[in-house]
Amino acid sequence: MAELLLKLSSAAAFLLAVLSFTPSFAAVEPKPFSRYISPLSLGLNKPEKLSHLHFYFHDIVAGKNVTAVRVAKAPTTSNSHPFGAVTVIDDALTVSPDIGSKLVGRAQGIYALTSLTESSLLMAYNFAFMEGEYNGSTLTVMGRNPVFSTVRDMPVIGGSGVFRFARGYVEAKTHAFDLKTGNAVVEYNVYVFHY
């Protein structure tokens, strides 16, 4: 019993010694919530580039190799009244309208039918590139897409990799739409400022 008390007292002494250092750690000043920094500290002293990217977006909602899946809908959602439907996408981006052409990236995100009176989507997605100088970089797009308009433009709100601090817009134009399946091929022209 005496040995047990001796072991416990030496363990307690060690614990007290460790805890005595804790106040010195607690005295370290926390980093501020926000602060102003120089753009130079992030390497933003280079001139901005304006890039134009052109590719085709393949939205496959039916058939083999589906890339767009409805994940939610309102109780009132129907084929004739699709308001409230939410779809998750992982669509191929290719250099031509042929889905078998060279893959340059994927469009990954969601779209939701957000209009009671027309076919209009809220699009929130990333273009995840896997080709050339943009390999591993992304552009983020979020905006309104009235799908039956000839040309729709949506803002580029940011990016990653070579597209950090990106800003610009995309123009989407339907190249092909299958009324029976709902599958679509959309031509994209992307105009983006980046460093």
Short mmCIF file of C-alpha atoms in Angstrom, two decimals:
data_model
loop_
_atom_site.label_atom_id
_atom_site.label_comp_id
_atom_site.label_asym_id
_atom_site.label_seq_id
_atom_site.Cartn_x
_atom_site.Cartn_y
_atom_site.Cartn_z
CA MET A 1 0.00 0.00 0.00
CA ALA A 2 2.88 2.34 0.83
CA GLU A 3 4.44 1.63 -2.61
CA LEU A 4 1.15 2.51 -4.32
CA LEU A 5 0.91 5.81 -2.41
CA LEU A 6 4.52 6.60 -3.28
CA LYS A 7 3.87 5.95 -6.99
CA LEU A 8 0.68 8.05 -6.90
CA SER A 9 2.42 10.93 -5.12
CA SER A 10 5.29 10.96 -7.67
CA ALA A 11 2.74 10.92 -10.53
CA ALA A 12 0.86 13.77 -8.85
CA ALA A 13 4.09 15.75 -8.46
CA PHE A 14 4.88 15.26 -12.17
CA LEU A 15 1.36 16.35 -13.15
CA LEU A 16 1.62 19.46 -10.97
CA ALA A 17 4.98 20.32 -12.56
CA VAL A 18 3.48 20.02 -16.06
CA LEU A 19 0.43 22.08 -15.10
CA SER A 20 2.65 24.80 -13.65
CA PHE A 21 3.90 25.53 -17.21
CA THR A 22 0.35 25.92 -18.55
CA PRO A 23 -0.10 29.58 -17.54
CA SER A 24 2.95 30.53 -19.61
CA PHE A 25 1.33 28.91 -22.66
CA ALA A 26 -1.99 30.59 -21.94
CA ALA A 27 -0.28 33.99 -21.95
CA VAL A 28 0.45 33.72 -25.71
CA GLU A 29 -1.54 36.36 -27.59
CA PRO A 30 -4.17 34.91 -29.92
CA LYS A 31 -4.02 35.94 -33.57
CA PRO A 32 -6.47 38.69 -34.47
CA PHE A 33 -9.74 37.75 -36.14
CA SER A 34 -8.97 39.99 -39.10
CA ARG A 35 -6.19 42.25 -40.27
CA TYR A 36 -5.08 44.10 -43.38
CA ILE A 37 -2.21 42.58 -45.32
CA SER A 38 -0.27 43.62 -48.38
CA PRO A 39 -1.29 41.91 -51.65
CA LEU A 40 2.46 41.47 -52.20
CA SER A 41 2.57 39.00 -49.29
CA LEU A 42 0.39 36.65 -51.37
CA GLY A 43 2.35 37.11 -54.57
CA LEU A 44 -0.27 39.40 -56.10
CA ASN A 45 2.28 41.79 -57.58
CA LYS A 46 2.07 40.14 -61.02
CA PRO A 47 -0.13 41.62 -63.73
CA GLU A 48 -3.55 40.04 -64.11
CA LYS A 49 -4.24 37.82 -67.11
CA LEU A 50 -7.54 37.57 -68.95
CA SER A 51 -8.06 33.99 -70.13
CA HIS A 52 -10.71 32.61 -72.46
CA LEU A 53 -11.61 28.94 -72.01
CA HIS A 54 -13.92 27.08 -74.38
CA PHE A 55 -15.42 23.64 -73.79
CA TYR A 56 -18.61 21.57 -73.80
CA PHE A 57 -20.56 20.51 -70.71
CA HIS A 58 -22.34 17.11 -70.93
CA ASP A 59 -25.34 16.86 -68.57
CA ILE A 60 -26.51 13.21 -68.67
CA VAL A 61 -29.73 12.74 -66.67
CA ALA A 62 -30.93 9.48 -68.30
CA GLY A 63 -29.42 6.40 -69.93
CA LYS A 64 -26.02 4.87 -69.34
CA ASN A 65 -23.36 6.72 -67.35
CA VAL A 66 -25.68 9.24 -65.69
CA THR A 67 -23.77 12.32 -64.45
CA ALA A 68 -26.69 14.35 -63.02
CA VAL A 69 -28.87 12.87 -60.27
CA ARG A 70 -31.94 14.40 -58.64
CA VAL A 71 -31.37 14.26 -54.89
CA ALA A 72 -34.32 16.28 -53.56
CA LYS A 73 -37.68 17.66 -54.57
CA ALA A 74 -40.55 19.58 -53.04
CA PRO A 75 -43.83 17.77 -52.31
CA THR A 76 -45.34 19.74 -55.22
CA THR A 77 -42.57 18.90 -57.72
CA SER A 78 -43.77 17.04 -60.83
CA ASN A 79 -42.68 16.59 -64.47
CA SER A 80 -45.04 19.37 -65.54
CA HIS A 81 -44.11 21.60 -62.57
CA PRO A 82 -40.43 20.92 -61.67
CA PHE A 83 -40.01 23.84 -59.22
CA GLY A 84 -38.06 22.70 -56.16
CA ALA A 85 -36.08 19.85 -57.75
CA VAL A 86 -32.39 19.72 -56.75
CA THR A 87 -29.79 17.86 -58.83
CA VAL A 88 -26.16 16.99 -58.07
CA ILE A 89 -23.78 16.91 -61.04
CA ASP A 90 -20.40 15.52 -62.03
CA ASP A 91 -20.54 16.41 -65.74
CA ALA A 92 -17.75 15.91 -68.26
CA LEU A 93 -16.13 18.97 -69.86
CA THR A 94 -14.74 18.18 -73.31
CA VAL A 95 -13.08 20.08 -76.17
CA SER A 96 -15.89 19.31 -78.64
CA PRO A 97 -19.62 18.43 -78.50
CA ASP A 98 -18.69 14.74 -78.83
CA ILE A 99 -18.60 13.22 -75.34
CA GLY A 100 -15.79 10.96 -76.53
CA SER A 101 -13.55 13.94 -77.33
CA LYS A 102 -10.67 15.02 -75.08
CA LEU A 103 -11.73 15.46 -71.43
CA VAL A 104 -10.43 18.75 -69.95
CA GLY A 105 -12.31 18.70 -66.63
CA ARG A 106 -15.53 18.07 -64.71
CA ALA A 107 -18.37 20.34 -63.64
CA GLN A 108 -19.15 19.35 -60.05
CA GLY A 109 -21.88 20.88 -57.93
CA ILE A 110 -25.64 21.36 -57.83
CA TYR A 111 -28.46 22.99 -59.69
CA ALA A 112 -31.99 23.62 -58.52
CA LEU A 113 -35.15 24.64 -60.36
CA THR A 114 -35.94 27.96 -58.71
CA SER A 115 -38.66 29.59 -60.81
CA LEU A 116 -42.40 29.03 -60.56
CA THR A 117 -43.01 30.35 -64.07
CA GLU A 118 -40.09 29.31 -66.30
CA SER A 119 -37.30 26.76 -66.59
CA SER A 120 -34.68 28.62 -64.61
CA LEU A 121 -31.94 27.07 -62.52
CA LEU A 122 -29.76 28.28 -59.69
CA MET A 123 -26.37 26.84 -60.65
CA ALA A 124 -23.64 26.42 -58.01
CA TYR A 125 -20.70 24.40 -59.26
CA ASN A 126 -16.97 24.15 -59.81
CA PHE A 127 -15.15 23.54 -63.04
CA ALA A 128 -12.42 21.14 -61.88
CA PHE A 129 -9.77 21.17 -64.61
CA MET A 130 -7.47 18.24 -65.34
CA GLU A 131 -5.60 19.40 -68.42
CA GLY A 132 -2.55 21.52 -69.25
CA GLU A 133 -1.60 24.56 -67.18
CA TYR A 134 -4.98 24.46 -65.40
CA ASN A 135 -4.63 20.85 -64.17
CA GLY A 136 -5.71 20.75 -60.50
CA SER A 137 -7.22 24.25 -60.58
CA THR A 138 -10.90 25.15 -60.27
CA LEU A 139 -13.28 27.95 -61.18
CA THR A 140 -16.44 28.49 -59.15
CA VAL A 141 -19.63 29.59 -60.88
CA MET A 142 -22.85 30.59 -59.16
CA GLY A 143 -25.80 32.22 -60.86
CA ARG A 144 -29.17 32.12 -62.56
CA ASN A 145 -29.50 29.99 -65.68
CA PRO A 146 -32.75 30.50 -67.66
CA VAL A 147 -32.13 27.36 -69.72
CA PHE A 148 -34.32 28.23 -72.73
CA SER A 149 -32.61 31.58 -73.34
CA THR A 150 -30.23 31.42 -76.30
CA VAL A 151 -27.19 32.61 -74.33
CA ARG A 152 -27.02 32.71 -70.53
CA ASP A 153 -24.28 34.42 -68.57
CA MET A 154 -23.34 33.62 -65.01
CA PRO A 155 -20.61 35.03 -62.77
CA VAL A 156 -17.33 33.37 -61.94
CA ILE A 157 -17.05 34.07 -58.22
CA GLY A 158 -13.63 32.61 -57.47
CA GLY A 159 -11.27 29.74 -57.98
CA SER A 160 -8.30 27.78 -56.72
CA GLY A 161 -4.82 26.91 -57.95
CA VAL A 162 -3.88 29.22 -60.84
CA PHE A 163 -7.36 30.73 -60.53
CA ARG A 164 -7.00 32.10 -56.97
CA PHE A 165 -8.75 35.48 -56.78
CA ALA A 166 -10.41 34.78 -60.15
CA ARG A 167 -13.32 36.86 -61.35
CA GLY A 168 -15.22 36.90 -64.60
CA TYR A 169 -18.21 35.33 -66.26
CA VAL A 170 -19.32 32.36 -68.33
CA GLU A 171 -21.56 32.27 -71.36
CA ALA A 172 -23.59 29.09 -71.71
CA LYS A 173 -25.31 28.17 -74.97
CA THR A 174 -27.26 24.96 -75.49
CA HIS A 175 -25.65 22.95 -78.28
CA ALA A 176 -28.01 19.94 -78.08
CA PHE A 177 -30.99 18.99 -75.94
CA ASP A 178 -32.86 15.67 -76.10
CA LEU A 179 -36.53 16.32 -75.21
CA LYS A 180 -37.11 12.63 -74.54
CA THR A 181 -34.26 12.04 -72.07
CA GLY A 182 -33.44 15.55 -70.84
CA ASN A 183 -29.76 15.02 -71.68
CA ALA A 184 -27.99 18.18 -72.80
CA VAL A 185 -24.71 19.38 -74.29
CA VAL A 186 -23.94 23.00 -73.45
CA GLU A 187 -21.21 25.10 -75.02
CA TYR A 188 -19.29 27.23 -72.53
CA ASN A 189 -17.15 30.29 -73.14
CA VAL A 190 -15.41 31.39 -69.95
CA TYR A 191 -13.75 34.80 -69.58
CA VAL A 192 -11.75 35.07 -66.38
CA PHE A 193 -9.22 37.47 -64.83
CA HIS A 194 -6.56 35.76 -62.72
CA TYR A 195 -2.94 36.17 -61.65
#
